[in-house]
């Protein structure tokens, strides 16, 4: 390439040069070679006239060599005058050095990338259509930043936007005190992160399939978009997780906005002929109290969201430091639980149940305990909710079933008169396919009659998926395993569904028993429950009996059995063996 500046200057572009017939004839083999190239190649002389174009040029520009040859480029393409190509070609011509330019070519509605090489004769321009590449890279850019399903920005974009907002707030925040805002409240307006997790979305997915779930998510995204003020931002950062970012939030605005989100989400959705109701839990983290980086703020908003879930869902929580402490403890607990399974730290305690008719031992409930290496014997309250949301849940559930069977077998080998033993099932365990078969197999393996097994399920467990629950209980019953309805009266307490469920025992919740002596209504409710259970052929067992008075009142109402601290706390297997032995002696068998 000749880039020495002493060539004759290019003529001014506005001058229309005379057409020069004939067009420069290239040796045939050179022309053939240039025609085989997919890029457009054109030669311009110093008067800006086409002296040659290859076939690719004819194709790309949709103009023939006969049409263009010998005419000036600016005459053929007046629209290009002043364009990026025009500037690039002129720069190449003036400097004698090559220039590259990519620009949108409106007449052909495409993006062209052109390289201009100046030489003694004029310019050689090599160009190609880069529309598809441009489109792909634009798409890539879009997809890197957006969620494919809802079209909302994704987690990556969310973090970027938040980092930017925090940086801006940081600059403004430093300036604020100087501007005379009181030292107590240096940040009158700030950045707020709201982490939103849909409640029970998984159930919709499980019940109606992923297509309905996806449509629902799009509906939620649509609603969230509609909630946005101009300076706000919303992203989908995970399956059913969304993040709102408010800039310049006034005190109290975050809480009000969380209320708006909850109200918005709780309006019914219509999807594929289904009316779907959703809830959400919202965690709020405010800059700078909850952190000064995007990551910390997101983590802390997430932690606050967890706290909202733990507090019963469908509400919001604002992050504070105690919450972080709680979060760390939960994570630690989760890790410890893994070790607990591996090291056999789980144990079962047994709490006796007594018949009120004849005072005999009627059964026992197996209750899970964790012999923690440093914290001692832990009750389920201190680890069950972490366990239930961890991947270990099925393994622990299976462990309980097996441990109960193994224990009954051991007692029977010792010649003890073992009554029916109840074990607690989680919601997920109950609807696990093949549960009845599994439990029956475990019993058979340990030579335990299925009639010695009872499963306790709570109302909440049943209501999650009534049909599957009813089917599971039917199957258990066919195997000879009975069921108890636990905590009756503490949940939805919808009596209507009771008729549909094969439940042998109704366990009256301890909250009723606790107020028996003091609240006359409690007695009336218990009387009603006992009558209802009788009419459905169920037996009643009252939990949490702590005083003689309570026991007397329950006996007076015709309650069948009791369980509580008064007559025996949950105890290790060896202690319960002693209870069985003694009760056998008392009965004289
Ligand atoms: P639950 O099924 O309602 O169990 C009865 C709870 O009441 C037990 O608490 C028991 O210790 C307590 N209790 C018994 N008598 C009295 C009394 O007279 N007064 C009072 N105030 N409380 C009494 P625990 O053992 O801490 O178990 C708590 C919950 O943990 C259980 O409630 C049950 O829902 C769950 N749980 C226990 N073991 C298992 C298990 O193996 N699997 C599953 N999924 N859940 C379990
Ligand atoms: Ca129970
Ligand atoms: Ca209970």
Short mmCIF file of C-alpha atoms in Angstrom, two decimals, residues 95-569:
data_model
loop_
_atom_site.label_atom_id
_atom_site.label_comp_id
_atom_site.label_asym_id
_atom_site.label_seq_id
_atom_site.Cartn_x
_atom_site.Cartn_y
_atom_site.Cartn_z
CA UNK A 95 -3.70 10.75 5.29
CA UNK A 96 -2.64 8.11 2.86
CA UNK A 97 -3.29 5.51 5.59
CA UNK A 98 -6.01 2.83 5.68
CA UNK A 99 -9.27 3.52 7.54
CA UNK A 100 -12.04 1.23 8.74
CA UNK A 101 -15.63 2.13 9.37
CA UNK A 102 -18.79 0.25 10.33
CA UNK A 103 -22.11 2.01 9.88
CA UNK A 104 -25.72 1.50 9.04
CA UNK A 105 -26.34 1.83 5.32
CA UNK A 106 -29.91 3.10 5.12
CA UNK A 107 -30.54 2.62 1.35
CA UNK A 108 -29.91 -1.11 1.77
CA UNK A 109 -31.10 -1.36 5.39
CA UNK A 110 -27.97 -3.15 6.48
CA UNK A 111 -24.78 -2.66 8.44
CA UNK A 112 -21.64 -2.48 6.33
CA UNK A 113 -18.08 -2.68 7.48
CA UNK A 114 -15.75 -0.99 5.00
CA UNK A 115 -11.94 -0.79 4.89
CA UNK A 116 -10.43 1.83 2.63
CA UNK A 117 -6.85 1.44 1.39
CA UNK A 118 -5.41 4.49 -0.40
CA UNK A 119 -2.75 4.14 -3.11
CA UNK A 120 -1.37 6.07 -6.06
CA UNK A 121 -4.44 5.32 -8.19
CA UNK A 122 -7.07 6.15 -5.66
CA UNK A 123 -8.84 3.95 -3.08
CA UNK A 124 -9.42 0.24 -2.80
CA UNK A 125 -12.48 -0.39 -0.64
CA UNK A 126 -13.22 -3.81 0.76
CA UNK A 127 -16.54 -4.15 2.53
CA UNK A 128 -18.97 -6.70 3.86
CA UNK A 129 -22.46 -6.96 5.33
CA UNK A 130 -22.14 -7.32 9.12
CA UNK A 131 -25.87 -7.01 9.90
CA UNK A 132 -26.20 -10.52 11.25
CA UNK A 133 -23.13 -10.25 13.49
CA UNK A 134 -24.37 -6.90 14.82
CA UNK A 135 -27.75 -8.41 15.51
CA UNK A 136 -26.25 -11.44 17.24
CA UNK A 137 -24.00 -9.39 19.42
CA UNK A 138 -26.89 -7.08 20.30
CA UNK A 139 -28.94 -10.13 21.16
CA UNK A 140 -26.12 -11.58 23.20
CA UNK A 141 -25.83 -8.32 25.04
CA UNK A 142 -29.57 -8.31 25.67
CA UNK A 143 -29.64 -11.90 26.88
CA UNK A 144 -26.64 -11.41 29.10
CA UNK A 145 -28.65 -8.75 30.89
CA UNK A 146 -32.22 -9.98 30.66
CA UNK A 147 -34.26 -12.89 31.81
CA UNK A 148 -35.41 -14.92 28.83
CA UNK A 149 -38.83 -15.72 30.29
CA UNK A 150 -40.19 -12.42 31.56
CA UNK A 151 -37.95 -10.01 29.67
CA UNK A 152 -37.07 -8.31 32.96
CA UNK A 153 -33.44 -7.46 33.70
CA UNK A 154 -31.62 -10.40 35.31
CA UNK A 155 -29.43 -10.79 38.39
CA UNK A 156 -26.29 -9.61 36.60
CA UNK A 157 -27.96 -6.40 35.47
CA UNK A 158 -29.54 -5.98 38.89
CA UNK A 159 -26.15 -6.09 40.58
CA UNK A 160 -24.77 -3.56 38.10
CA UNK A 161 -27.67 -1.16 38.58
CA UNK A 162 -27.45 -1.50 42.35
CA UNK A 163 -23.69 -0.94 42.37
CA UNK A 164 -24.21 2.18 40.31
CA UNK A 165 -27.00 3.46 42.55
CA UNK A 166 -24.88 2.84 45.65
CA UNK A 167 -21.90 4.64 44.14
CA UNK A 168 -24.08 7.63 43.27
CA UNK A 169 -25.69 7.66 46.69
CA UNK A 170 -22.23 7.47 48.22
CA UNK A 171 -21.17 10.65 46.47
CA UNK A 172 -24.41 12.41 47.37
CA UNK A 173 -24.22 11.08 50.93
CA UNK A 174 -20.81 12.59 51.50
CA UNK A 175 -22.10 15.90 50.25
CA UNK A 176 -25.30 15.80 52.26
CA UNK A 177 -23.96 16.66 55.73
CA UNK A 178 -22.05 19.60 54.25
CA UNK A 179 -25.27 20.81 52.76
CA UNK A 180 -26.53 21.25 56.30
CA UNK A 181 -28.67 18.14 56.77
CA UNK A 182 -28.71 17.23 60.46
CA UNK A 183 -25.95 14.93 61.71
CA UNK A 184 -28.55 12.52 63.10
CA UNK A 185 -29.96 11.90 59.66
CA UNK A 186 -27.21 12.40 57.13
CA UNK A 187 -29.07 10.34 54.52
CA UNK A 188 -32.47 11.84 54.04
CA UNK A 189 -32.93 9.82 50.86
CA UNK A 190 -31.25 6.58 50.01
CA UNK A 191 -31.10 3.37 48.04
CA UNK A 192 -33.47 0.60 49.03
CA UNK A 193 -33.39 -3.03 47.94
CA UNK A 194 -36.56 -5.10 48.21
CA UNK A 195 -36.07 -8.83 47.77
CA UNK A 196 -39.35 -10.54 46.84
CA UNK A 197 -39.88 -14.30 46.95
CA UNK A 198 -43.24 -15.72 45.91
CA UNK A 199 -44.92 -17.87 48.54
CA UNK A 200 -45.82 -21.41 47.54
CA UNK A 201 -45.00 -20.86 43.89
CA UNK A 202 -43.56 -24.36 43.77
CA UNK A 203 -47.01 -25.73 44.57
CA UNK A 204 -48.45 -24.07 41.47
CA UNK A 205 -45.68 -25.63 39.40
CA UNK A 206 -46.26 -29.04 40.93
CA UNK A 207 -50.03 -28.88 40.64
CA UNK A 208 -50.48 -27.37 37.18
CA UNK A 209 -47.16 -27.96 35.44
CA UNK A 210 -44.29 -25.72 34.42
CA UNK A 211 -46.09 -24.11 31.48
CA UNK A 212 -48.70 -22.64 33.82
CA UNK A 213 -45.94 -21.72 36.26
CA UNK A 214 -44.07 -19.87 33.51
CA UNK A 215 -47.17 -17.97 32.42
CA UNK A 216 -47.83 -17.04 36.02
CA UNK A 217 -44.28 -15.71 36.39
CA UNK A 218 -44.80 -13.54 33.32
CA UNK A 219 -48.03 -12.26 34.85
CA UNK A 220 -46.21 -11.42 38.06
CA UNK A 221 -43.44 -9.65 36.10
CA UNK A 222 -46.09 -7.66 34.23
CA UNK A 223 -47.71 -6.56 37.48
CA UNK A 224 -44.36 -5.66 39.04
CA UNK A 225 -43.43 -3.57 36.02
CA UNK A 226 -46.67 -1.67 36.39
CA UNK A 227 -45.80 -0.82 40.01
CA UNK A 228 -42.62 0.96 39.06
CA UNK A 229 -42.08 4.65 39.58
CA UNK A 230 -39.76 6.23 36.97
CA UNK A 231 -36.62 6.02 39.10
CA UNK A 232 -37.29 2.45 40.29
CA UNK A 233 -36.03 -0.80 38.85
CA UNK A 234 -37.17 -4.40 38.99
CA UNK A 235 -35.31 -7.58 38.02
CA UNK A 236 -35.98 -11.30 38.13
CA UNK A 237 -32.98 -12.75 39.94
CA UNK A 238 -34.02 -16.37 40.31
CA UNK A 239 -36.87 -18.84 39.78
CA UNK A 240 -39.53 -17.01 41.75
CA UNK A 241 -37.35 -14.24 43.13
CA UNK A 242 -37.53 -10.60 42.14
CA UNK A 243 -35.58 -7.56 43.28
CA UNK A 244 -36.78 -3.98 43.32
CA UNK A 245 -34.34 -1.11 43.64
CA UNK A 246 -35.61 2.29 44.73
CA UNK A 247 -33.38 5.30 44.38
CA UNK A 248 -33.89 8.47 46.39
CA UNK A 249 -36.26 6.64 48.74
CA UNK A 250 -37.72 8.79 51.51
CA UNK A 251 -37.98 7.38 55.05
CA UNK A 252 -40.94 4.99 55.24
CA UNK A 253 -41.18 4.64 51.48
CA UNK A 254 -39.64 1.17 51.43
CA UNK A 255 -42.23 -0.19 53.87
CA UNK A 256 -45.07 1.43 51.93
CA UNK A 257 -43.74 0.02 48.68
CA UNK A 258 -43.44 -3.47 50.21
CA UNK A 259 -47.13 -3.16 51.11
CA UNK A 260 -47.90 -2.23 47.51
CA UNK A 261 -45.99 -5.27 46.25
CA UNK A 262 -47.87 -7.60 48.60
CA UNK A 263 -51.22 -6.09 47.63
CA UNK A 264 -50.34 -6.35 43.93
CA UNK A 265 -49.27 -9.96 44.10
CA UNK A 266 -52.29 -11.09 46.10
CA UNK A 267 -54.83 -10.14 43.42
CA UNK A 268 -55.90 -13.38 41.71
CA UNK A 269 -54.19 -14.38 38.46
CA UNK A 270 -56.06 -16.03 35.61
CA UNK A 271 -53.89 -18.56 33.84
CA UNK A 272 -55.21 -21.12 31.37
CA UNK A 273 -58.63 -21.12 32.93
CA UNK A 274 -57.24 -21.48 36.47
CA UNK A 275 -57.70 -18.82 39.10
CA UNK A 276 -54.42 -18.74 40.99
CA UNK A 277 -53.74 -17.02 44.28
CA UNK A 278 -50.22 -16.11 45.27
CA UNK A 279 -48.50 -14.51 48.18
CA UNK A 280 -45.03 -13.15 48.58
CA UNK A 281 -42.48 -12.47 51.30
CA UNK A 282 -40.42 -9.32 51.08
CA UNK A 283 -37.05 -8.48 52.64
CA UNK A 284 -35.87 -4.88 52.75
CA UNK A 285 -32.27 -3.70 52.96
CA UNK A 286 -31.53 -0.01 53.13
CA UNK A 287 -28.30 1.68 52.22
CA UNK A 288 -26.16 2.40 54.12
CA UNK A 289 -27.50 0.78 57.32
CA UNK A 290 -27.67 -2.70 55.77
CA UNK A 291 -24.42 -2.51 53.83
CA UNK A 292 -22.51 -0.37 51.41
CA UNK A 293 -21.95 -2.71 48.48
CA UNK A 294 -24.43 -4.19 46.03
CA UNK A 295 -23.62 -7.75 47.14
CA UNK A 296 -24.06 -7.08 50.85
CA UNK A 297 -27.31 -5.25 50.27
CA UNK A 298 -28.68 -8.09 48.16
CA UNK A 299 -27.59 -10.72 50.69
CA UNK A 300 -29.11 -8.80 53.55
CA UNK A 301 -32.38 -8.17 51.71
CA UNK A 302 -32.45 -11.92 51.06
CA UNK A 303 -31.88 -12.60 54.77
CA UNK A 304 -34.70 -10.24 55.69
CA UNK A 305 -36.93 -12.04 53.17
CA UNK A 306 -36.12 -15.32 54.93
CA UNK A 307 -37.12 -13.77 58.22
CA UNK A 308 -40.44 -12.72 56.65
CA UNK A 309 -40.99 -16.30 55.49
CA UNK A 310 -40.08 -17.71 58.88
CA UNK A 311 -42.51 -15.32 60.54
CA UNK A 312 -45.33 -16.89 58.56
CA UNK A 313 -44.99 -15.54 54.99
CA UNK A 314 -46.98 -12.87 53.18
CA UNK A 315 -45.28 -10.01 54.99
CA UNK A 316 -42.14 -7.93 54.84
CA UNK A 317 -39.15 -7.54 57.15
CA UNK A 318 -36.49 -4.86 57.31
CA UNK A 319 -32.92 -6.05 57.68
CA UNK A 320 -31.11 -5.35 60.93
CA UNK A 321 -27.96 -6.81 62.44
CA UNK A 322 -29.62 -9.46 64.66
CA UNK A 323 -31.02 -10.89 61.50
CA UNK A 324 -27.56 -11.43 60.07
CA UNK A 325 -26.62 -13.24 63.25
CA UNK A 326 -29.67 -15.47 62.87
CA UNK A 327 -28.79 -16.18 59.27
CA UNK A 328 -25.26 -17.22 60.16
CA UNK A 329 -26.64 -19.53 62.85
CA UNK A 330 -29.00 -21.13 60.36
CA UNK A 331 -26.19 -21.74 57.91
CA UNK A 332 -24.08 -23.22 60.68
CA UNK A 333 -27.00 -25.38 61.77
CA UNK A 334 -27.44 -26.66 58.25
CA UNK A 335 -23.81 -27.65 58.04
CA UNK A 336 -24.02 -29.27 61.48
CA UNK A 337 -27.08 -31.24 60.41
CA UNK A 338 -25.04 -32.92 57.72
CA UNK A 339 -22.56 -34.02 60.34
CA UNK A 340 -25.42 -35.11 62.60
CA UNK A 341 -26.69 -37.53 59.98
CA UNK A 342 -23.23 -38.87 59.29
CA UNK A 343 -22.32 -39.27 62.96
CA UNK A 344 -25.60 -40.74 64.13
CA UNK A 345 -26.37 -37.81 66.41
CA UNK A 346 -30.14 -38.06 65.90
CA UNK A 347 -32.17 -39.93 68.50
CA UNK A 348 -35.83 -40.63 69.14
CA UNK A 349 -37.56 -39.96 72.41
CA UNK A 350 -40.92 -41.48 73.21
CA UNK A 351 -43.83 -39.85 75.01
CA UNK A 352 -46.48 -42.17 76.47
CA UNK A 353 -50.17 -41.81 75.65
CA UNK A 354 -52.73 -43.03 78.15
CA UNK A 355 -56.29 -44.25 77.76
CA UNK A 356 -58.76 -42.23 79.86
CA UNK A 357 -61.20 -45.14 79.89
CA UNK A 358 -59.03 -47.68 81.68
CA UNK A 359 -55.85 -45.80 82.50
CA UNK A 360 -53.76 -48.15 80.40
CA UNK A 361 -50.81 -47.26 78.22
CA UNK A 362 -52.43 -46.62 74.84
CA UNK A 363 -49.36 -45.81 72.77
CA UNK A 364 -46.43 -43.45 72.40
CA UNK A 365 -45.33 -40.70 70.09
CA UNK A 366 -41.80 -40.85 68.68
CA UNK A 367 -40.24 -37.39 68.84
CA UNK A 368 -37.01 -36.42 67.17
CA UNK A 369 -34.05 -35.11 69.19
CA UNK A 370 -30.57 -34.07 68.19
CA UNK A 371 -27.72 -34.95 70.50
CA UNK A 372 -25.60 -31.96 69.48
CA UNK A 373 -21.88 -32.34 70.27
CA UNK A 374 -21.59 -28.87 71.88
CA UNK A 375 -25.13 -27.65 72.49
CA UNK A 376 -26.52 -30.76 74.15
CA UNK A 377 -29.87 -32.39 73.47
CA UNK A 378 -31.86 -30.19 71.07
CA UNK A 379 -35.65 -30.30 70.60
CA UNK A 380 -37.08 -30.14 67.05
CA UNK A 381 -37.99 -26.47 67.49
CA UNK A 382 -34.32 -25.54 67.29
CA UNK A 383 -33.57 -27.33 64.03
CA UNK A 384 -36.72 -28.62 62.33
CA UNK A 385 -37.46 -25.62 60.13
CA UNK A 386 -33.87 -25.57 58.89
CA UNK A 387 -34.09 -29.30 58.30
CA UNK A 388 -37.40 -29.15 56.45
CA UNK A 389 -36.04 -26.75 53.87
CA UNK A 390 -32.73 -28.54 53.47
CA UNK A 391 -31.99 -31.34 51.02
CA UNK A 392 -31.49 -33.63 54.03
CA UNK A 393 -35.20 -33.74 54.83
CA UNK A 394 -36.04 -36.98 52.98
CA UNK A 395 -33.03 -38.72 54.47
CA UNK A 396 -34.01 -37.71 58.00
CA UNK A 397 -37.62 -38.71 57.35
CA UNK A 398 -36.48 -42.13 56.25
CA UNK A 399 -34.17 -42.38 59.24
CA UNK A 400 -37.11 -41.75 61.60
CA UNK A 401 -39.24 -44.45 59.96
CA UNK A 402 -36.43 -46.97 60.11
CA UNK A 403 -35.43 -46.04 63.66
CA UNK A 404 -39.02 -46.48 64.89
CA UNK A 405 -39.24 -49.95 63.29
CA UNK A 406 -35.84 -50.95 64.64
CA UNK A 407 -36.77 -49.76 68.15
CA UNK A 408 -40.11 -51.58 68.18
CA UNK A 409 -38.33 -54.74 67.03
CA UNK A 410 -35.77 -54.43 69.83
CA UNK A 411 -38.46 -53.94 72.48
CA UNK A 412 -40.41 -56.90 71.15
CA UNK A 413 -37.31 -59.06 71.26
CA UNK A 414 -36.95 -58.00 74.90
CA UNK A 415 -40.47 -59.35 75.49
CA UNK A 416 -42.10 -55.96 76.14
CA UNK A 417 -45.79 -55.39 75.36
CA UNK A 418 -45.28 -52.63 72.77
CA UNK A 419 -48.32 -50.40 72.15
CA UNK A 420 -48.93 -48.51 68.91
CA UNK A 421 -46.10 -46.04 68.15
CA UNK A 422 -46.86 -42.81 66.28
CA UNK A 423 -44.34 -41.05 64.10
CA UNK A 424 -44.55 -37.55 62.69
CA UNK A 425 -44.60 -37.06 58.93
CA UNK A 426 -43.71 -33.83 57.16
CA UNK A 427 -45.89 -32.51 54.34
CA UNK A 428 -43.46 -33.59 51.69
CA UNK A 429 -43.01 -37.05 53.16
CA UNK A 430 -46.72 -37.75 53.15
CA UNK A 431 -47.16 -37.16 49.44
CA UNK A 432 -43.92 -38.89 48.50
CA UNK A 433 -44.88 -41.58 45.98
CA UNK A 434 -44.74 -45.08 47.46
CA UNK A 435 -44.63 -43.94 51.09
CA UNK A 436 -47.05 -46.62 52.32
CA UNK A 437 -45.15 -49.38 50.53
CA UNK A 438 -41.87 -48.11 51.93
CA UNK A 439 -43.12 -48.00 55.51
CA UNK A 440 -44.77 -51.43 55.16
CA UNK A 441 -41.51 -52.85 53.76
CA UNK A 442 -39.52 -51.41 56.66
CA UNK A 443 -42.01 -52.96 59.10
CA UNK A 444 -41.78 -56.34 57.40
CA UNK A 445 -37.99 -56.18 57.35
CA UNK A 446 -38.02 -55.68 61.14
CA UNK A 447 -40.87 -58.14 61.70
CA UNK A 448 -43.05 -55.41 63.13
CA UNK A 449 -46.82 -55.76 62.59
CA UNK A 450 -48.12 -52.73 60.65
CA UNK A 451 -50.87 -52.42 63.25
CA UNK A 452 -48.22 -51.11 65.68
CA UNK A 453 -47.53 -48.11 63.46
CA UNK A 454 -49.39 -44.83 63.30
CA UNK A 455 -48.49 -41.69 61.35
CA UNK A 456 -49.22 -38.18 62.58
CA UNK A 457 -49.98 -35.51 60.03
CA UNK A 458 -51.04 -31.94 60.63
CA UNK A 459 -53.95 -30.12 59.07
CA UNK A 460 -51.56 -27.82 57.25
CA UNK A 461 -49.84 -30.85 55.75
CA UNK A 462 -53.13 -32.17 54.46
CA UNK A 463 -54.43 -28.90 53.12
CA UNK A 464 -51.40 -28.39 50.88
CA UNK A 465 -52.66 -31.06 48.54
CA UNK A 466 -55.80 -32.66 49.87
CA UNK A 467 -56.26 -35.20 47.07
CA UNK A 468 -52.73 -36.61 47.23
CA UNK A 469 -52.87 -36.62 51.02
CA UNK A 470 -56.16 -38.53 51.04
CA UNK A 471 -54.75 -41.05 48.54
CA UNK A 472 -51.61 -41.54 50.67
CA UNK A 473 -53.64 -42.09 53.84
CA UNK A 474 -55.89 -44.58 52.02
CA UNK A 475 -52.87 -46.54 50.92
CA UNK A 476 -51.42 -46.54 54.44
CA UNK A 477 -54.73 -47.76 55.78
CA UNK A 478 -54.76 -50.62 53.27
CA UNK A 479 -51.36 -51.62 54.63
CA UNK A 480 -52.81 -51.61 58.13
CA UNK A 481 -51.09 -48.38 59.23
CA UNK A 482 -53.38 -45.92 61.01
CA UNK A 483 -53.22 -42.13 60.92
CA UNK A 484 -53.68 -39.35 63.48
CA UNK A 485 -54.60 -35.78 62.70
CA UNK A 486 -52.09 -33.75 64.71
CA UNK A 487 -52.53 -30.30 66.26
CA UNK A 488 -56.24 -30.30 65.49
CA UNK A 489 -57.65 -26.84 66.05
CA UNK A 490 -54.41 -24.96 65.50
CA UNK A 491 -54.56 -24.75 61.73
CA UNK A 492 -57.30 -24.13 59.19
CA UNK A 493 -59.72 -26.22 61.26
CA UNK A 494 -61.97 -26.78 58.34
CA UNK A 495 -64.13 -29.65 59.50
CA UNK A 496 -65.60 -30.36 56.09
CA UNK A 497 -62.59 -32.23 54.78
CA UNK A 498 -62.43 -34.55 57.76
CA UNK A 499 -65.15 -36.74 56.26
CA UNK A 500 -62.93 -37.40 53.26
CA UNK A 501 -59.91 -38.57 55.21
CA UNK A 502 -59.28 -42.00 56.65
CA UNK A 503 -57.99 -40.75 59.99
CA UNK A 504 -58.34 -42.90 63.11
CA UNK A 505 -57.39 -40.37 65.78
CA UNK A 506 -57.96 -36.68 66.24
CA UNK A 507 -55.25 -35.09 68.39
CA UNK A 508 -56.63 -32.02 70.12
CA UNK A 509 -53.99 -29.31 70.11
CA UNK A 510 -52.29 -28.37 73.35
CA UNK A 511 -53.30 -24.73 72.94
CA UNK A 512 -56.91 -25.76 73.65
CA UNK A 513 -55.95 -27.94 76.56
CA UNK A 514 -53.85 -25.15 78.08
CA UNK A 515 -56.84 -22.79 78.42
CA UNK A 516 -59.31 -25.48 79.50
CA UNK A 517 -59.69 -24.38 83.09
CA UNK A 518 -59.70 -20.64 82.38
CA UNK A 519 -61.75 -20.19 79.19
CA UNK A 520 -65.22 -21.73 79.14
CA UNK A 521 -65.29 -21.45 75.32
CA UNK A 522 -62.33 -23.86 75.15
CA UNK A 523 -64.37 -26.48 76.92
CA UNK A 524 -67.28 -25.88 74.52
CA UNK A 525 -64.97 -26.24 71.51
CA UNK A 526 -63.46 -29.45 72.86
CA UNK A 527 -66.93 -30.80 73.52
CA UNK A 528 -67.85 -30.05 69.89
CA UNK A 529 -64.68 -31.61 68.54
CA UNK A 530 -65.18 -34.78 70.55
CA UNK A 531 -68.80 -35.06 69.33
CA UNK A 532 -67.70 -34.50 65.75
CA UNK A 533 -64.92 -37.07 65.98
CA UNK A 534 -67.36 -39.60 67.46
CA UNK A 535 -69.84 -39.05 64.64
CA UNK A 536 -67.04 -39.74 62.16
CA UNK A 537 -65.90 -42.84 64.03
CA UNK A 538 -62.64 -41.26 65.21
CA UNK A 539 -61.04 -41.45 68.58
CA UNK A 540 -59.81 -38.31 70.39
CA UNK A 541 -56.50 -37.76 72.11
CA UNK A 542 -55.70 -34.53 73.96
CA UNK A 543 -52.11 -33.27 73.86
CA UNK A 544 -50.23 -31.14 76.35
CA UNK A 545 -52.06 -32.28 79.45
CA UNK A 546 -50.11 -30.76 82.34
CA UNK A 547 -52.55 -30.71 85.27
CA UNK A 548 -54.93 -33.07 87.03
CA UNK A 549 -57.73 -30.55 86.40
CA UNK A 550 -57.23 -30.69 82.67
CA UNK A 551 -57.19 -34.46 82.75
CA UNK A 552 -60.40 -34.54 84.82
CA UNK A 553 -62.23 -32.11 82.51
CA UNK A 554 -61.18 -34.09 79.43
CA UNK A 555 -62.28 -37.36 80.97
CA UNK A 556 -65.63 -35.72 81.80
CA UNK A 557 -66.11 -34.74 78.15
CA UNK A 558 -65.49 -38.28 76.97
CA UNK A 559 -62.03 -37.73 75.47
CA UNK A 560 -60.46 -41.12 74.77
CA UNK A 561 -56.79 -40.59 75.56
CA UNK A 562 -54.24 -38.06 76.83
CA UNK A 563 -50.57 -37.25 76.37
CA UNK A 564 -48.67 -34.65 78.35
CA UNK A 565 -46.07 -33.73 80.93
CA UNK A 566 -48.48 -34.69 83.72
CA UNK A 567 -48.29 -38.35 82.80
CA UNK A 568 -44.89 -38.51 81.18
CA UNK A 569 -42.47 -36.32 79.25
#
